[in-house]
Coordinates of C-alpha atoms and ligand atoms in Angstrom, one line a residue:
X1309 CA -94.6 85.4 51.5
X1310 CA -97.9 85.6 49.1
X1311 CA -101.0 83.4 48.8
X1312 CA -99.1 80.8 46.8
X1313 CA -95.8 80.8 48.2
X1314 CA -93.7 77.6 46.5
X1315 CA -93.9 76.2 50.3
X1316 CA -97.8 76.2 50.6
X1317 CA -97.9 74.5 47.9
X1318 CA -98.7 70.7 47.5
X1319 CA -99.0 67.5 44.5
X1320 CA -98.9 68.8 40.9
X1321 CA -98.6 72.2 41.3
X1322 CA -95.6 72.3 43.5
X1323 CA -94.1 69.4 41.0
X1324 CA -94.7 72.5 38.1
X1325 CA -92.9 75.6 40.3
X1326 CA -90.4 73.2 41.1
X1327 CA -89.5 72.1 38.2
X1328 CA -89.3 75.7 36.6
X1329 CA -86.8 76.9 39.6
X1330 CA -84.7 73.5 39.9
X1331 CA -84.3 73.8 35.6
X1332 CA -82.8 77.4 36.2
X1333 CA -80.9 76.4 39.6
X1334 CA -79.5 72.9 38.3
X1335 CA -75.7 72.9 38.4
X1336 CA -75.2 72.9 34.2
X1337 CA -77.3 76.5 34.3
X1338 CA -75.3 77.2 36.9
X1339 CA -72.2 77.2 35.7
X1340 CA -72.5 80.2 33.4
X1341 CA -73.1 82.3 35.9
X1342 CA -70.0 81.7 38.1
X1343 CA -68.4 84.6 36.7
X1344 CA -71.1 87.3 37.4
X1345 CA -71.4 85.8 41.0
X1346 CA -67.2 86.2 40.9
X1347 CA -68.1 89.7 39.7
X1348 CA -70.7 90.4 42.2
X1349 CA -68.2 89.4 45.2
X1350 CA -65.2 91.9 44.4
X1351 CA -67.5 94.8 43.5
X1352 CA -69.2 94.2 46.8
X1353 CA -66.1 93.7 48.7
X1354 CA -64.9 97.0 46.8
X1355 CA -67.4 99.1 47.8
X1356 CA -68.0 97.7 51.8
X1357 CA -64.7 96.2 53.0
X1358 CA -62.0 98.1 50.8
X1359 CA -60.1 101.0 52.3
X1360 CA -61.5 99.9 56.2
X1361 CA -60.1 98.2 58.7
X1362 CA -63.2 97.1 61.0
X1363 CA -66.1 95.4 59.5
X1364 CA -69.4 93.8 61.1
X1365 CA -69.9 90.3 59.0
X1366 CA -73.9 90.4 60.0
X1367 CA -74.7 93.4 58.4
X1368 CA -78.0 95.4 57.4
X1369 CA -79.2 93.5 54.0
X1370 CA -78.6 96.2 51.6
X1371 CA -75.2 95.5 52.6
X1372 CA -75.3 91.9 52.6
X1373 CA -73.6 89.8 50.3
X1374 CA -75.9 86.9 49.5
X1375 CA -78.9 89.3 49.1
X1376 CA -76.8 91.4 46.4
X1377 CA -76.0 88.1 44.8
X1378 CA -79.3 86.9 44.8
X1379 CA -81.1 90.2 43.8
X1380 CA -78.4 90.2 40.7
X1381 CA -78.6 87.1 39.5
X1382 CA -82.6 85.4 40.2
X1383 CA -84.0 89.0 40.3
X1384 CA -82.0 91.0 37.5
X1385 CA -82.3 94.0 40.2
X1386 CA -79.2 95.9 39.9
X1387 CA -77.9 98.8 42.5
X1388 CA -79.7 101.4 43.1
X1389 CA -83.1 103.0 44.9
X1390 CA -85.4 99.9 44.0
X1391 CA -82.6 97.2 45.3
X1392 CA -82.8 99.1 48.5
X1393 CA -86.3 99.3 48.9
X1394 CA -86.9 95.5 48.2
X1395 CA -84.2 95.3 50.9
X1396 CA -86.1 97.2 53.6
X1397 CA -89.1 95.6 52.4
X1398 CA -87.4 92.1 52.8
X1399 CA -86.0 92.7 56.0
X1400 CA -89.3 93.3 57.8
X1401 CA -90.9 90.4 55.8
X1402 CA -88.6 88.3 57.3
X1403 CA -89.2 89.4 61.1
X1404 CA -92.6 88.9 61.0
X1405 CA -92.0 85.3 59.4
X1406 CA -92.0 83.8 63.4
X1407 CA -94.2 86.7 65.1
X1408 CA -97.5 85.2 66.4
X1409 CA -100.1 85.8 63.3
X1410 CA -102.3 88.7 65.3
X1411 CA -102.8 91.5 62.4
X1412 CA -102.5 94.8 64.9
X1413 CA -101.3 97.7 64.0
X1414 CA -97.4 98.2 65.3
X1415 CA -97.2 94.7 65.5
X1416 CA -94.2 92.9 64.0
X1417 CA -96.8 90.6 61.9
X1418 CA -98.4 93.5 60.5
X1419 CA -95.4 95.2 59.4
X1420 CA -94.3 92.2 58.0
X1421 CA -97.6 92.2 56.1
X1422 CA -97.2 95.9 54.7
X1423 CA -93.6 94.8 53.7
X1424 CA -94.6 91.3 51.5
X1425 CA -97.6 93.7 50.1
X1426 CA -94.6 96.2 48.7
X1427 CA -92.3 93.7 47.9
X1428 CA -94.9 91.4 45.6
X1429 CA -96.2 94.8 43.7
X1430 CA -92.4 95.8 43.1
X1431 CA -91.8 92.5 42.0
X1432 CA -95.1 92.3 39.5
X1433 CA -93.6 95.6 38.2
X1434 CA -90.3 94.3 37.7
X1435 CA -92.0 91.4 36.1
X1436 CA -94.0 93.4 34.0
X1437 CA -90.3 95.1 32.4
X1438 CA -88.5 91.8 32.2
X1439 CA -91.8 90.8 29.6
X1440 CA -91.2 93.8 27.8
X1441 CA -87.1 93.3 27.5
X1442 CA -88.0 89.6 26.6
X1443 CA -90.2 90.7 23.9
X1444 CA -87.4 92.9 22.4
X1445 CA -84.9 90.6 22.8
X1446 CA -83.2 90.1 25.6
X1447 CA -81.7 86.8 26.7
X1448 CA -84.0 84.3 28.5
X1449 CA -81.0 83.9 30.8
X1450 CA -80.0 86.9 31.8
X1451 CA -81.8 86.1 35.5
X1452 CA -84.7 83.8 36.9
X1453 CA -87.4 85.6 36.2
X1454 CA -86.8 86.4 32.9
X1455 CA -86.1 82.5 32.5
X1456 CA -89.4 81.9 34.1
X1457 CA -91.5 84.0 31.5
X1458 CA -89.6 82.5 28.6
X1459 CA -91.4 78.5 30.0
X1460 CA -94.1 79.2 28.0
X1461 CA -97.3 77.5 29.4
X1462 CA -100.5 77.9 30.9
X1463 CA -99.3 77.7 34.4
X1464 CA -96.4 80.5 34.0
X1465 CA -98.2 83.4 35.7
X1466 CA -98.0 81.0 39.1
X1467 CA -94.6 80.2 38.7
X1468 CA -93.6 83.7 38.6
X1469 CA -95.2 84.4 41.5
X1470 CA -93.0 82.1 43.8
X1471 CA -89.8 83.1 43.1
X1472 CA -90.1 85.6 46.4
X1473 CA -89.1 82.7 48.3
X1474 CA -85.5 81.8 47.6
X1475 CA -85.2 84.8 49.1
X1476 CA -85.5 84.1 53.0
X1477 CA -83.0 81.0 52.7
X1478 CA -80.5 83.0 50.5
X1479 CA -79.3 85.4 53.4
X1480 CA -78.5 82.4 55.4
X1481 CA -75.1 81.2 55.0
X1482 CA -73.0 81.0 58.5
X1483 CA -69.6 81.3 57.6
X1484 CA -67.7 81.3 61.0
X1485 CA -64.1 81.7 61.5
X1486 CA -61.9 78.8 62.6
X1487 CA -58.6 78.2 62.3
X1488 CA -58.6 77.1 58.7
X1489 CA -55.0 77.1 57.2
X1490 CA -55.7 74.3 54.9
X1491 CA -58.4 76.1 53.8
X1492 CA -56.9 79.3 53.2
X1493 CA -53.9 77.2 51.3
X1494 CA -56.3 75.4 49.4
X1495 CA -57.7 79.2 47.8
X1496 CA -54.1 80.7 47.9
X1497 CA -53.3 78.0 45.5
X1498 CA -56.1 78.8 43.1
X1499 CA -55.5 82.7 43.5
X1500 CA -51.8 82.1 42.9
X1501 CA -52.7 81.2 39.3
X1502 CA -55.0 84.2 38.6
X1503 CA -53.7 87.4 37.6
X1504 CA -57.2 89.4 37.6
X1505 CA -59.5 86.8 35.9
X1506 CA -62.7 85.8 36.9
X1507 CA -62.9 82.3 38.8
X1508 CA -63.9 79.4 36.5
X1509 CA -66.2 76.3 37.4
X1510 CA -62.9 74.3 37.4
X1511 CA -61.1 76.5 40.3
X1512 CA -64.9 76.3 42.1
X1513 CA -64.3 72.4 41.3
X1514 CA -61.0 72.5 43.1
X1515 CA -62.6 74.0 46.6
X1516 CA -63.0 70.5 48.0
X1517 CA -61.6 71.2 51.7
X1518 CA -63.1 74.9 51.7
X1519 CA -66.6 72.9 50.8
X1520 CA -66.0 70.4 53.8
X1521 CA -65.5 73.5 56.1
X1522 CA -68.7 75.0 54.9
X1523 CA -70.3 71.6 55.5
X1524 CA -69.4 71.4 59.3
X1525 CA -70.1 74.6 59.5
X1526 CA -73.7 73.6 58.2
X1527 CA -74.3 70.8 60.2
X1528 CA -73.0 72.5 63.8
X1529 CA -75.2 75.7 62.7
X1530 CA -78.3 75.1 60.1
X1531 CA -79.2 78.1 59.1
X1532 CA -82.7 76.6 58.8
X1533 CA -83.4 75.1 62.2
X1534 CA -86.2 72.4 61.0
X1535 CA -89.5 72.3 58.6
X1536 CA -93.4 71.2 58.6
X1537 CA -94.2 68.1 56.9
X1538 CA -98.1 66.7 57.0
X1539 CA -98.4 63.3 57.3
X1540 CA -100.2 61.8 54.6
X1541 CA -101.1 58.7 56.4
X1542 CA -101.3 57.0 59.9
X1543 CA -97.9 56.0 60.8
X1544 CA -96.0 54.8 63.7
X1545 CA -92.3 56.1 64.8
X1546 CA -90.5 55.4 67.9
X1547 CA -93.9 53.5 69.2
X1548 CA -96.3 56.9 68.8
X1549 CA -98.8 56.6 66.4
X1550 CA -99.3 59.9 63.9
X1551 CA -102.4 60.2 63.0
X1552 CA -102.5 61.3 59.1
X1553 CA -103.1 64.9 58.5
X1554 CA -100.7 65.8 61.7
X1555 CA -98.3 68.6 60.9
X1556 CA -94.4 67.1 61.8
X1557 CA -92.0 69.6 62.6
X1558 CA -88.2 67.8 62.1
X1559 CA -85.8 69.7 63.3
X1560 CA -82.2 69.7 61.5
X1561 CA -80.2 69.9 64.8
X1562 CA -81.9 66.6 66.7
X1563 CA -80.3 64.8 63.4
X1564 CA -77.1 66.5 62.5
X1565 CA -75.9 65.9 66.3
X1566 CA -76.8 62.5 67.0
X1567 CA -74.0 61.0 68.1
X1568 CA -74.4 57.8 66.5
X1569 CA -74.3 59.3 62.7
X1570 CA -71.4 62.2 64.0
X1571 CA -69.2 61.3 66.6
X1572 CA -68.7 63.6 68.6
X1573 CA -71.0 65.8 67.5
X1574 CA -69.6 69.4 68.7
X1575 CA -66.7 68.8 67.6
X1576 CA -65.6 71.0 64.8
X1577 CA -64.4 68.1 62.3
X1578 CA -64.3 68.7 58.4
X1579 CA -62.9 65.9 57.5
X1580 CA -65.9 64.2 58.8
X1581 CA -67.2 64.8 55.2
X1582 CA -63.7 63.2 53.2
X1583 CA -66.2 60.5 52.0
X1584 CA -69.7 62.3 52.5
X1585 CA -71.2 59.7 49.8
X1586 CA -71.1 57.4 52.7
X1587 CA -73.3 59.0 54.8
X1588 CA -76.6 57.5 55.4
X1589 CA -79.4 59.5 53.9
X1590 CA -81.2 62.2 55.3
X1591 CA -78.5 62.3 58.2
X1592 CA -77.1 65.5 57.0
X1593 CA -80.0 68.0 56.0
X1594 CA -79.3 71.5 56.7
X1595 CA -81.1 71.9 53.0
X1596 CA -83.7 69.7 53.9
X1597 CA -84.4 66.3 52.1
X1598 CA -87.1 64.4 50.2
X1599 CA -89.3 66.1 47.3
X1600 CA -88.8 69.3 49.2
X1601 CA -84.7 69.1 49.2
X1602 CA -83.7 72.5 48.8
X1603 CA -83.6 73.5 45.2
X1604 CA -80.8 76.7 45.3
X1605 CA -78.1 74.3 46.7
X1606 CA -76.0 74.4 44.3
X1607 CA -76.3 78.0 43.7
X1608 CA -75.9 79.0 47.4
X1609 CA -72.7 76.1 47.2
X1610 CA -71.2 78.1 44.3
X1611 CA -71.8 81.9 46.3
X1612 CA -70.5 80.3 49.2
X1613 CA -66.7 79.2 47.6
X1614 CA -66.9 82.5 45.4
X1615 CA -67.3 84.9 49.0
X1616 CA -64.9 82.6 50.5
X1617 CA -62.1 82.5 48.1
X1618 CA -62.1 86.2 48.0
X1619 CA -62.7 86.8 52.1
X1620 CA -59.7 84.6 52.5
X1621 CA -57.3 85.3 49.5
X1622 CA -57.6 89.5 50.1
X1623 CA -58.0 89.9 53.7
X1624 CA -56.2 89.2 56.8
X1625 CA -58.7 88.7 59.8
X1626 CA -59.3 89.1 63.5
X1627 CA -62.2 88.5 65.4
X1628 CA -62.9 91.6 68.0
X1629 CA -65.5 90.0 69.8
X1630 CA -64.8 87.4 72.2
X1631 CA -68.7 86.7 72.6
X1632 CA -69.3 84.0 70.1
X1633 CA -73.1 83.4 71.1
X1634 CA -75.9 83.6 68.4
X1635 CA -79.9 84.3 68.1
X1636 CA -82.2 82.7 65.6
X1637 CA -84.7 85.4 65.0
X1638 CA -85.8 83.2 62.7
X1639 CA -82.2 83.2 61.2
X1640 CA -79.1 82.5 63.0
X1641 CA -77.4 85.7 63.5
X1642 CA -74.2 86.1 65.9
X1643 CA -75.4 88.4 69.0
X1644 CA -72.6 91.0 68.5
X1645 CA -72.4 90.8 64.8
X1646 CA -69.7 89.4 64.6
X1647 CA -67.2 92.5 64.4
X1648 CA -63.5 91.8 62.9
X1649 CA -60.6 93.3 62.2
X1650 CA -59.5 93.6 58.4
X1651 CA -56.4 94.2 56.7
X1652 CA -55.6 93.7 52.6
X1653 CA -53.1 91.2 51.9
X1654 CA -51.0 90.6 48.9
X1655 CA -50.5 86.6 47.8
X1656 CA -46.7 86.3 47.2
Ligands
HEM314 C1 -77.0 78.1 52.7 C2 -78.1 78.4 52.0 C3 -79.4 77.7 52.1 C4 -79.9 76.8 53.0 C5 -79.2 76.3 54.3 C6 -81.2 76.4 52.6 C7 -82.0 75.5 53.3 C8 -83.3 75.1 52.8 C9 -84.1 74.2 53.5 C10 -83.8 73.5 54.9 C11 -85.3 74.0 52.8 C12 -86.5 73.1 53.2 C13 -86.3 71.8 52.6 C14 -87.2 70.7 53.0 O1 -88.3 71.0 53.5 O2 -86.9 69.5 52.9 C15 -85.2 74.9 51.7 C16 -86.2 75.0 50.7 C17 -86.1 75.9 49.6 N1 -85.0 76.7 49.3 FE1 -83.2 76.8 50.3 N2 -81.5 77.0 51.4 C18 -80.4 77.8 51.0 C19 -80.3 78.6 49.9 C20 -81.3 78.7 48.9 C21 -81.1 79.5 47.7 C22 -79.9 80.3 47.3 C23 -82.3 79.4 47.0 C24 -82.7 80.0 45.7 C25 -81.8 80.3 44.8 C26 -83.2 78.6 47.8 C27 -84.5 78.2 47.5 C28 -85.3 77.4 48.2 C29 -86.7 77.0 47.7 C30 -87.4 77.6 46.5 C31 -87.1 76.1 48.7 C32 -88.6 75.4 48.7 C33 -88.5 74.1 48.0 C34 -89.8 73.3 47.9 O3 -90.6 73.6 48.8 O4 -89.9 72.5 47.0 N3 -82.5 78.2 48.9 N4 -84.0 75.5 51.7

């Protein structure tokens, strides 16, 4: 991920790349960019689901969704030869983020290596042109980066440098299919009011079941399974003493299925989440919690109930695989795919 990856990084100088990203990421930044993300969603659906009637949801990343989002909106990368590159590049980086660290040739890691060495010297170039559109002109927030370089400070060159990571959380959404009428009436009822515009931040303010769905589906499946922390200082938990300086890995799962915060834990239950404001914190952390508390929620909330509204409101689906079993290599990915059957539908 680079020397001085936003996750390495501790005290003052994670407070400064933090600040930059969660400034850019906050929901009022946000909201401008609802309409490109709307964009995004239907020319990607256009081009990869239109006109077919079998599609496999876990697909190769050039094809995916959330990367084209991402690479559109943080990176300003649009279609086209250097999207796919970074795309290839990405996808080996990511293998290689659980391989065991033995730099061999043919070895996962070492791939991986070769792939995060491409991908940083595309993205320096890519910085390099976004200086040069800024200079002449161009709108500070047009995408991330180009927001990044306009923070003019001392520290900007390291902030730039850490934007690579929103990356390997951003492919992660698990959107599974349940049986979800309210949710599809809930988007039907939006849709039925659009005659071709883009969605607004109001309809995205309307998706309130659709966003307890996605919750559930969070909790039952974290896309991120758990985190380091380092203790700063002795402490005792559960009568074990940990000794400061002790890496801590938490793991999301052990939490979000304890029985005594979720009844029932494996229960598929949205309406768990009616009054999620009365859920004790850090019970329900598939975007982590604390200082560290993912800073793209909001933006992966928003892409989530864009790709939704239009999955639901255009298509007509059926899964083809009865095998519903996943593998987390890291990420969770369903073992088959996930294959279904499509068909266009018209809202009456
Ligand atoms: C469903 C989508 C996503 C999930 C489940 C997710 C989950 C997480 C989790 C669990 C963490 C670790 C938090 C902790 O240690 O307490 C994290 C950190 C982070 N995420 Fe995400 N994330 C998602 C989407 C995104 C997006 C879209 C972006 C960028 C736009 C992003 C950027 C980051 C960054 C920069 C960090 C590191 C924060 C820090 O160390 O201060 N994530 N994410």
């Amino acid at each position: 991920m680079g020397g001085c990856c936003i996750s390495e990084l501790v005290g003052e100088d994670h407070k400064h790349v933090r600040d930059a990203l969660v400034s850019f990421l906050k929901p009022e930044s946000l909201k401008q960019y609802i309409g490109k993300m709307d964009e995004e969603v239907r020319n990607h659906l256009e081009m990869h689901w239109h006109g077919k009637e079998q599609v496999t949801l876990c697909v190769t990343i050039d094809e995916d969704l959330t990367f084209t989002i991402i690479c559109s909106l943080l990176f300003g990368i649009e279609r086209g030869p250097r999207r796919e590159k970074l795309a290839d590049d990405f996808r080996y980086m990511v293998e290689g983020i659980w391989s065991i660290p033995v730099n061999l040739p043919f070895t996962r890691y070492n791939r991986s290596l070769k792939s995060s060495a491409r991908a940083q010297k595309l993205l320096k170039h890519l910085i390099g042109e976004k200086r040069d559109d800024l200079k002449h002109g161009a709108s500070p927030r047009q995408d991330l980066i180009t927001y990044l370089l306009s923070i003019r400070d001392d520290k900007n060159k390291q902030v730039i440098s850490e934007i690579q990571h929103g990356f390997h959380h951003a492919v992660l959404q698990c959107c599974r299919r349940h049986d979800l009428l309210i949710l599809v009436a809930e988007q039907e009822d939006i849709a039925k009011n659009k005659h071709g515009e883009l969605l607004t931040w109001e309809d995205h303010a309307k998706m309130k079941y659709t966003w307890k769905v996605v919750m559930e589906t969070l909790r039952l499946f974290p896309p991120i399974f758990g985190g380091f922390r380092k203790a700063v200082k002795d402490f005792e938990y559960g009568g074990y003493l940990i000794p400061k300086d002790w890496l801590i890995f938490w793991v999301t799962g052990m939490t979000q299925m304890d029985d005594t915060i979720f009844p029932e834990p494996s229960k598929f239950d949205p309406n768990r989440f009616e009054d999620s404001a009365s859920l004790p914190p850090y019970c329900f952390i598939p975007f982590g919690g604390g200082p560290r508390i993912c800073p793209g929620y909001e933006f992966a909330r928003i892409e989530t109930l864009v790709s939704i509204h239009y999955l639901v409101t255009r298509f007509t689906w059926k899964i083809l695989c009865s095998d519903n079993s996943f593998s987390r290599d890291p990420m969770l990915a369903p073992a088959k795919g996930l294959p279904v059957q499509i068909s266009p539908r018209k809202l009456l």
